[in-house]
Amino acid sequence: MRPIFENVPEPPSPPVVVTAPQGAPTFTPQQALAYIYKADDWEDFTVEWVRALGLWNGRPYLRVKRMGGSGDRGADVAACLTPQGTAGEWHCYQCKHYSKALTQSDARPEMVKIFTAKVLGEYELPTRYVFVAPKIGQTLDRLLLHPPKLREDFLEAWDKVDSKLGTDLDPAVRQAVGDLARQTDFSMFEAADIDNILELHATTPHHLWRFPKQLKPRPAAAPAPAEQRVDEAVYVQKLLDAYNEKYGLSLETLVQVREHKRINRQLARHREAFFHAEALRVFARESVPEATYKAIEKNLYNAVVDIEDRDYDCGHDRLDAVMDAATAHQPNPHNILAPVVEVIDLKGLCHHLANEDLLTWCKEESA
């Protein structure tokens, strides 16, 4: 049995910056999915939901692959549970985006495809086969809830003298497909509920981009911890270098800083800003695609980097100038995160940039 795809890295998704909604939304998510989305959009949306579903189930998929298109053999989205891909245990998500409700006459040809793929050695049968459609017809929905009746319905349509199912197959293959269907437990087939899909999709960063609305309230930032964390090492050292250069000191630790009240107060404010910005980053990670937060960070960097690159008498003067510029900076108002970005976040983001060696306070000045 050969897998339908090789074990190669999936291409990265294009970065997405979520913009603030303009006025009241015209459509609910259900309406947008049903009436605005096209088939390709529907499959992309399904991939996002399926990835979240694996995590929610406590058994994350090793790989989620969009397969839709000619030659997909009845699998629009393949979600694999083992390194063997579709040659091992996997779940099939069949995307159907019709203006009408999905019926059993729509479902049967897709069942034929997956049985045929097994007969031809393209896939193993999935342990779950899920129809994903904006609306499922009542009759099909009832059949999916009663697997023996679903199989009976399929075989009745398959065995009709004038059946159109599988008529394009080689007679031997069609016979094998029918035999496989008779031996298969049809409980593998099910349909996803659109409200449940949206409820889970709402927990992903993709949801706000697809269905713009106001952000949820941003939680208060936790105070800076008393002791320095490992991930503070770079920006704190750069601050100490600036203080040591200006005041002729040799401070190396926060304990030593506490002996100097003014410096201690300043460093405490810088650390508070760093952790405030860290809280913004976490909030953004849980609310919007990463590119939305990165756009805020890059916008700030572009606002301060030329100021940081000027000549100064000492590194502390450079630090002050950059912090003044950050305080005066206005994030792009079209970015949905802009309303929740505070002045303290902008200062803290400068320290995040310093942590990444994109900003430095003490450096050799040009002649």
Coordinates of C-alpha atoms in Angstrom, one line a residue:
M1 CA 0.0 0.0 0.0
R2 CA 1.6 3.3 -1.0
P3 CA 0.6 6.6 0.6
I4 CA -0.9 9.2 -1.7
F5 CA 1.6 11.8 -0.6
E6 CA 5.2 11.8 0.6
N7 CA 6.3 12.9 4.0
V8 CA 7.6 16.4 3.1
P9 CA 7.1 19.7 5.0
E10 CA 3.9 21.5 4.1
P11 CA 4.3 25.0 2.6
P12 CA 3.8 27.8 5.2
S13 CA 0.5 29.6 5.1
P14 CA 0.7 33.2 3.8
P15 CA 0.9 35.8 6.6
V16 CA -2.4 37.4 7.4
V17 CA -2.9 40.8 9.1
V18 CA -6.4 41.2 10.6
T19 CA -7.8 44.6 10.1
A20 CA -10.4 46.3 12.3
P21 CA -14.0 45.7 11.2
Q22 CA -15.6 48.7 9.5
G23 CA -19.2 49.1 10.8
A24 CA -21.5 46.3 11.9
P25 CA -21.0 42.9 10.2
T26 CA -23.5 42.2 7.4
F27 CA -23.4 38.4 7.7
T28 CA -23.2 35.9 10.6
P29 CA -20.3 33.3 10.3
Q30 CA -22.9 30.7 9.2
Q31 CA -24.3 33.0 6.5
A32 CA -20.8 33.9 5.3
L33 CA -19.8 30.3 5.0
A34 CA -23.0 29.3 3.2
Y35 CA -23.4 32.3 0.8
I36 CA -20.1 34.0 0.4
Y37 CA -17.5 31.3 0.6
K38 CA -16.4 29.4 -2.5
A39 CA -15.3 25.7 -2.6
D40 CA -11.5 26.6 -2.1
D41 CA -12.3 28.9 0.8
W42 CA -14.4 26.2 2.4
E43 CA -11.6 23.6 2.1
D44 CA -9.1 26.1 3.7
F45 CA -11.5 26.8 6.5
T46 CA -12.0 23.0 7.0
V47 CA -8.2 22.5 7.3
E48 CA -8.1 25.1 10.1
W49 CA -10.9 23.5 11.9
V50 CA -9.5 20.0 11.5
R51 CA -6.1 21.0 13.0
A52 CA -7.9 22.4 16.0
L53 CA -10.1 19.3 16.2
G54 CA -7.1 17.0 16.6
L55 CA -5.8 19.1 19.5
W56 CA -9.3 19.3 21.1
N57 CA -9.6 15.5 20.9
G58 CA -6.4 15.1 22.7
R59 CA -4.8 13.2 19.8
P60 CA -3.3 15.8 17.5
Y61 CA -3.0 14.8 13.9
L62 CA 0.6 14.3 12.7
R63 CA -0.3 15.9 9.4
V64 CA -3.3 17.6 8.0
K65 CA -3.2 17.8 4.2
R66 CA -5.6 19.4 1.8
M67 CA -6.1 17.0 -1.0
G68 CA -9.0 18.5 -2.9
G69 CA -8.9 18.6 -6.7
S70 CA -8.9 16.2 -9.5
G71 CA -7.5 12.8 -8.5
D72 CA -8.2 13.3 -4.8
R73 CA -9.9 9.9 -4.7
G74 CA -12.7 11.1 -2.4
A75 CA -10.5 12.8 0.2
D76 CA -10.5 16.6 0.3
V77 CA -8.7 16.8 3.6
A78 CA -6.6 13.9 5.0
A79 CA -5.8 14.0 8.7
C80 CA -3.1 11.4 9.5
L81 CA -2.6 9.8 12.9
T82 CA 0.6 7.8 12.1
P83 CA 3.7 8.5 10.1
Q84 CA 2.3 6.1 7.5
G85 CA -0.1 8.8 6.4
T86 CA -3.1 7.4 4.4
A87 CA -1.4 4.0 4.4
G88 CA -2.0 3.9 8.2
E89 CA -4.7 5.2 10.4
W90 CA -6.2 8.4 9.1
H91 CA -9.4 10.4 9.0
C92 CA -11.0 11.7 5.9
Y93 CA -12.9 15.0 5.7
Q94 CA -15.0 15.4 2.6
C95 CA -15.8 19.1 1.8
K96 CA -19.0 19.8 0.0
H97 CA -20.0 23.4 -0.5
Y98 CA -23.4 23.5 -2.2
S99 CA -26.2 26.1 -2.1
K100 CA -28.6 23.3 -1.1
A101 CA -28.4 20.8 1.8
L102 CA -26.2 17.8 1.2
T103 CA -28.3 14.7 0.4
Q104 CA -27.6 10.9 0.2
S105 CA -27.5 11.2 -3.6
D106 CA -24.6 13.6 -3.1
A107 CA -22.9 11.4 -0.5
R108 CA -23.1 8.0 -2.3
P109 CA -20.6 8.9 -5.1
E110 CA -18.1 10.1 -2.5
M111 CA -18.4 6.8 -0.7
V112 CA -17.8 5.0 -3.9
K113 CA -14.6 7.0 -4.4
I114 CA -13.1 6.1 -1.0
F115 CA -14.0 2.4 -1.5
T116 CA -12.4 2.5 -4.9
A117 CA -9.3 4.1 -3.6
K118 CA -8.9 1.2 -1.1
V119 CA -9.5 -1.4 -3.8
L120 CA -6.9 0.2 -6.1
G121 CA -4.4 0.5 -3.3
E122 CA -4.4 4.3 -3.1
Y123 CA -5.5 4.6 0.6
E124 CA -6.4 2.5 3.5
L125 CA -10.0 3.0 4.5
P126 CA -10.1 5.9 7.0
T127 CA -11.3 5.1 10.5
R128 CA -13.5 8.3 10.3
Y129 CA -15.0 9.7 7.1
V130 CA -16.7 13.1 7.8
F131 CA -18.9 15.0 5.5
V132 CA -18.3 18.7 6.0
A133 CA -21.0 20.9 4.5
P134 CA -22.7 24.2 5.5
K135 CA -26.0 22.2 5.7
I136 CA -26.8 18.5 5.9
G137 CA -30.1 17.2 4.6
Q138 CA -32.4 15.7 7.2
T139 CA -32.6 12.2 5.5
L140 CA -28.9 11.9 5.1
D141 CA -28.4 13.1 8.7
R142 CA -30.8 10.4 10.0
L143 CA -29.0 7.7 7.9
L144 CA -25.7 8.8 9.3
L145 CA -27.0 8.3 12.8
H146 CA -28.0 4.7 11.9
P147 CA -25.0 3.0 10.1
P148 CA -26.8 -0.3 9.2
K149 CA -29.6 1.7 7.5
L150 CA -26.9 3.9 5.8
R151 CA -25.2 0.8 4.4
E152 CA -28.6 -0.6 3.3
D153 CA -29.4 2.6 1.5
F154 CA -26.0 2.6 -0.2
L155 CA -26.2 -1.0 -1.3
E156 CA -29.8 -0.6 -2.5
A157 CA -28.7 2.3 -4.8
W158 CA -25.5 0.3 -5.8
D159 CA -27.4 -2.8 -6.8
K160 CA -30.1 -1.2 -8.9
V161 CA -30.2 -2.3 -12.5
D162 CA -30.0 1.2 -13.7
S163 CA -27.5 2.4 -11.0
K164 CA -25.2 5.2 -12.0
L165 CA -22.8 4.4 -9.1
G166 CA -19.4 3.1 -10.2
T167 CA -20.5 2.6 -13.8
D168 CA -17.2 4.2 -15.0
L169 CA -15.2 1.5 -13.2
D170 CA -13.8 -1.7 -14.7
P171 CA -16.3 -4.5 -13.9
A172 CA -13.8 -6.4 -11.7
V173 CA -13.1 -3.2 -9.8
R174 CA -16.8 -2.4 -9.4
Q175 CA -17.4 -5.9 -8.1
A176 CA -14.6 -5.5 -5.6
V177 CA -16.0 -2.1 -4.5
G178 CA -19.4 -3.6 -3.9
D179 CA -17.9 -6.5 -1.9
L180 CA -15.9 -4.1 0.2
A181 CA -18.9 -2.0 1.0
R182 CA -20.8 -5.0 2.2
Q183 CA -18.0 -5.9 4.6
T184 CA -17.5 -2.3 5.9
D185 CA -18.9 -0.9 9.1
F186 CA -20.6 2.3 7.9
S187 CA -20.2 3.9 11.3
M188 CA -17.0 5.3 9.8
F189 CA -19.3 7.8 8.0
E190 CA -20.5 10.9 9.8
A191 CA -21.4 14.5 9.3
A192 CA -20.0 17.6 11.1
D193 CA -22.4 20.1 12.6
I194 CA -21.7 23.6 11.4
D195 CA -22.4 25.2 14.8
N196 CA -19.9 22.8 16.5
I197 CA -17.4 23.5 13.7
L198 CA -17.7 27.3 14.3
E199 CA -17.5 26.9 18.1
L200 CA -14.2 25.1 17.8
H201 CA -12.8 27.3 15.0
A202 CA -13.5 30.3 17.2
T203 CA -10.7 29.1 19.5
T204 CA -8.1 29.5 16.7
P205 CA -6.3 32.6 15.6
H206 CA -7.9 32.2 12.1
H207 CA -11.4 32.9 13.3
L208 CA -11.1 36.7 13.8
W209 CA -9.6 37.1 10.4
R210 CA -12.3 35.2 8.7
F211 CA -15.2 36.7 10.7
P212 CA -14.0 40.2 11.8
K213 CA -15.5 41.5 15.0
Q214 CA -14.4 43.4 18.0
L215 CA -11.6 41.8 20.0
K216 CA -12.5 40.1 23.3
P217 CA -11.3 42.2 26.3
R218 CA -7.6 42.1 26.9
P219 CA -6.7 40.7 30.4
A220 CA -4.6 42.8 32.7
A221 CA -0.9 42.1 32.5
A222 CA 0.8 40.3 35.3
P223 CA 3.5 42.3 37.2
A224 CA 7.2 41.6 36.4
P225 CA 8.5 38.8 38.6
A226 CA 10.9 39.8 41.4
E227 CA 13.7 37.6 40.0
Q228 CA 15.0 38.0 36.4
R229 CA 13.9 35.3 34.0
V230 CA 16.2 33.6 31.6
D231 CA 14.5 35.2 28.6
E232 CA 15.3 38.7 30.0
A233 CA 19.1 38.2 29.9
V234 CA 19.8 40.2 26.7
Y235 CA 17.7 43.3 27.1
V236 CA 18.5 43.6 30.8
Q237 CA 22.2 43.4 30.1
K238 CA 21.8 46.2 27.5
L239 CA 20.1 48.3 30.1
L240 CA 22.9 47.6 32.7
D241 CA 25.5 48.6 30.1
A242 CA 23.7 51.9 29.6
Y243 CA 23.6 52.6 33.3
N244 CA 27.2 51.5 33.8
E245 CA 28.4 53.7 31.0
K246 CA 26.5 56.8 32.2
Y247 CA 27.2 56.5 35.9
G248 CA 30.6 54.8 35.9
L249 CA 29.3 51.7 37.6
S250 CA 29.9 48.0 37.2
L251 CA 26.4 46.6 37.8
E252 CA 25.9 43.0 36.8
T253 CA 22.8 41.8 38.6
L254 CA 19.4 43.0 39.8
V255 CA 20.5 42.6 43.3
Q256 CA 23.3 45.1 42.7
V257 CA 20.8 47.5 41.0
R258 CA 18.6 47.6 44.1
E259 CA 21.4 49.4 45.9
H260 CA 20.8 52.4 43.6
K261 CA 17.3 53.7 44.1
R262 CA 17.0 55.8 41.0
I263 CA 18.4 53.2 38.7
N264 CA 16.3 50.5 40.5
R265 CA 13.1 52.5 39.9
Q266 CA 14.0 53.0 36.2
L267 CA 14.9 49.4 35.6
A268 CA 11.7 48.2 37.4
R269 CA 9.7 50.3 34.9
H270 CA 11.6 48.9 32.0
R271 CA 10.9 45.4 33.2
E272 CA 7.3 46.2 33.8
A273 CA 7.0 47.4 30.2
F274 CA 8.7 44.2 28.9
F275 CA 6.2 42.0 30.6
H276 CA 3.3 44.2 29.6
A277 CA 4.4 43.7 26.0
E278 CA 4.8 40.0 26.6
A279 CA 1.1 39.9 27.8
L280 CA 0.2 41.7 24.5
R281 CA 2.0 39.1 22.5
V282 CA 0.2 36.2 24.4
F283 CA -3.1 37.9 23.9
A284 CA -2.5 38.4 20.2
R285 CA -1.3 34.8 19.8
E286 CA -4.6 33.5 21.3
S287 CA -6.8 36.0 19.3
V288 CA -5.3 36.7 15.8
P289 CA -2.9 35.2 13.2
E290 CA 0.7 35.8 14.2
A291 CA 1.3 38.3 11.3
T292 CA -1.2 40.7 12.9
Y293 CA 1.0 41.0 16.0
K294 CA 4.2 41.1 13.9
A295 CA 2.8 44.0 11.9
I296 CA 2.5 46.0 15.2
E297 CA 6.1 45.1 16.1
K298 CA 7.5 45.9 12.7
N299 CA 5.6 49.2 12.5
L300 CA 7.2 50.2 15.8
Y301 CA 10.6 49.1 14.7
N302 CA 10.4 51.2 11.5
A303 CA 9.4 54.2 13.7
V304 CA 12.4 54.0 16.0
V305 CA 15.3 52.3 14.2
D306 CA 16.6 55.5 12.5
I307 CA 16.5 57.2 15.9
E308 CA 18.4 54.3 17.4
D309 CA 21.0 54.6 14.6
R310 CA 21.9 58.2 15.4
D311 CA 25.1 59.2 17.2
Y312 CA 24.7 60.0 20.9
D313 CA 27.0 61.0 23.7
C314 CA 26.2 57.8 25.6
G315 CA 24.0 54.7 25.3
H316 CA 21.6 56.0 27.9
D317 CA 20.8 59.0 25.7
R318 CA 20.0 56.6 22.9
L319 CA 17.7 54.6 25.2
D320 CA 15.9 57.8 26.2
A321 CA 15.5 59.0 22.6
V322 CA 14.1 55.6 21.5
M323 CA 11.7 55.5 24.4
D324 CA 10.5 59.0 23.6
A325 CA 9.9 58.0 20.0
A326 CA 8.0 54.8 21.1
T327 CA 5.8 56.8 23.4
A328 CA 4.9 59.2 20.6
H329 CA 4.3 56.3 18.1
Q330 CA 0.8 55.5 16.9
P331 CA 0.1 51.9 15.7
N332 CA -1.6 51.5 12.4
P333 CA -5.3 52.2 13.2
H334 CA -6.4 49.6 10.6
N335 CA -4.7 46.8 12.6
I336 CA -7.3 45.2 14.8
L337 CA -4.8 45.1 17.7
A338 CA -4.2 48.9 17.6
P339 CA -6.9 49.8 20.1
V340 CA -5.5 47.5 22.8
V341 CA -1.9 48.6 22.4
E342 CA -0.9 50.9 25.3
V343 CA 2.1 53.2 25.6
I344 CA 3.7 50.8 28.1
D345 CA 3.4 48.1 25.4
L346 CA 5.3 50.2 22.9
K347 CA 8.2 50.7 25.4
G348 CA 8.2 47.0 26.2
L349 CA 8.2 46.1 22.6
C350 CA 11.5 48.1 22.2
H351 CA 13.0 45.8 24.9
H352 CA 11.6 42.8 23.0
L353 CA 13.4 44.1 19.9
A354 CA 16.6 44.6 22.0
N355 CA 16.2 41.0 23.2
E356 CA 16.4 40.0 19.5
D357 CA 19.4 42.2 18.9
L358 CA 17.5 44.5 16.6
L359 CA 18.0 47.5 19.0
T360 CA 21.1 48.2 21.1
W361 CA 21.8 51.2 23.4
C362 CA 25.6 51.1 23.9
K363 CA 27.6 50.9 20.7
E364 CA 30.7 52.4 19.2
E365 CA 29.8 55.9 18.0
S366 CA 31.0 57.1 14.6
A367 CA 33.8 59.7 14.5

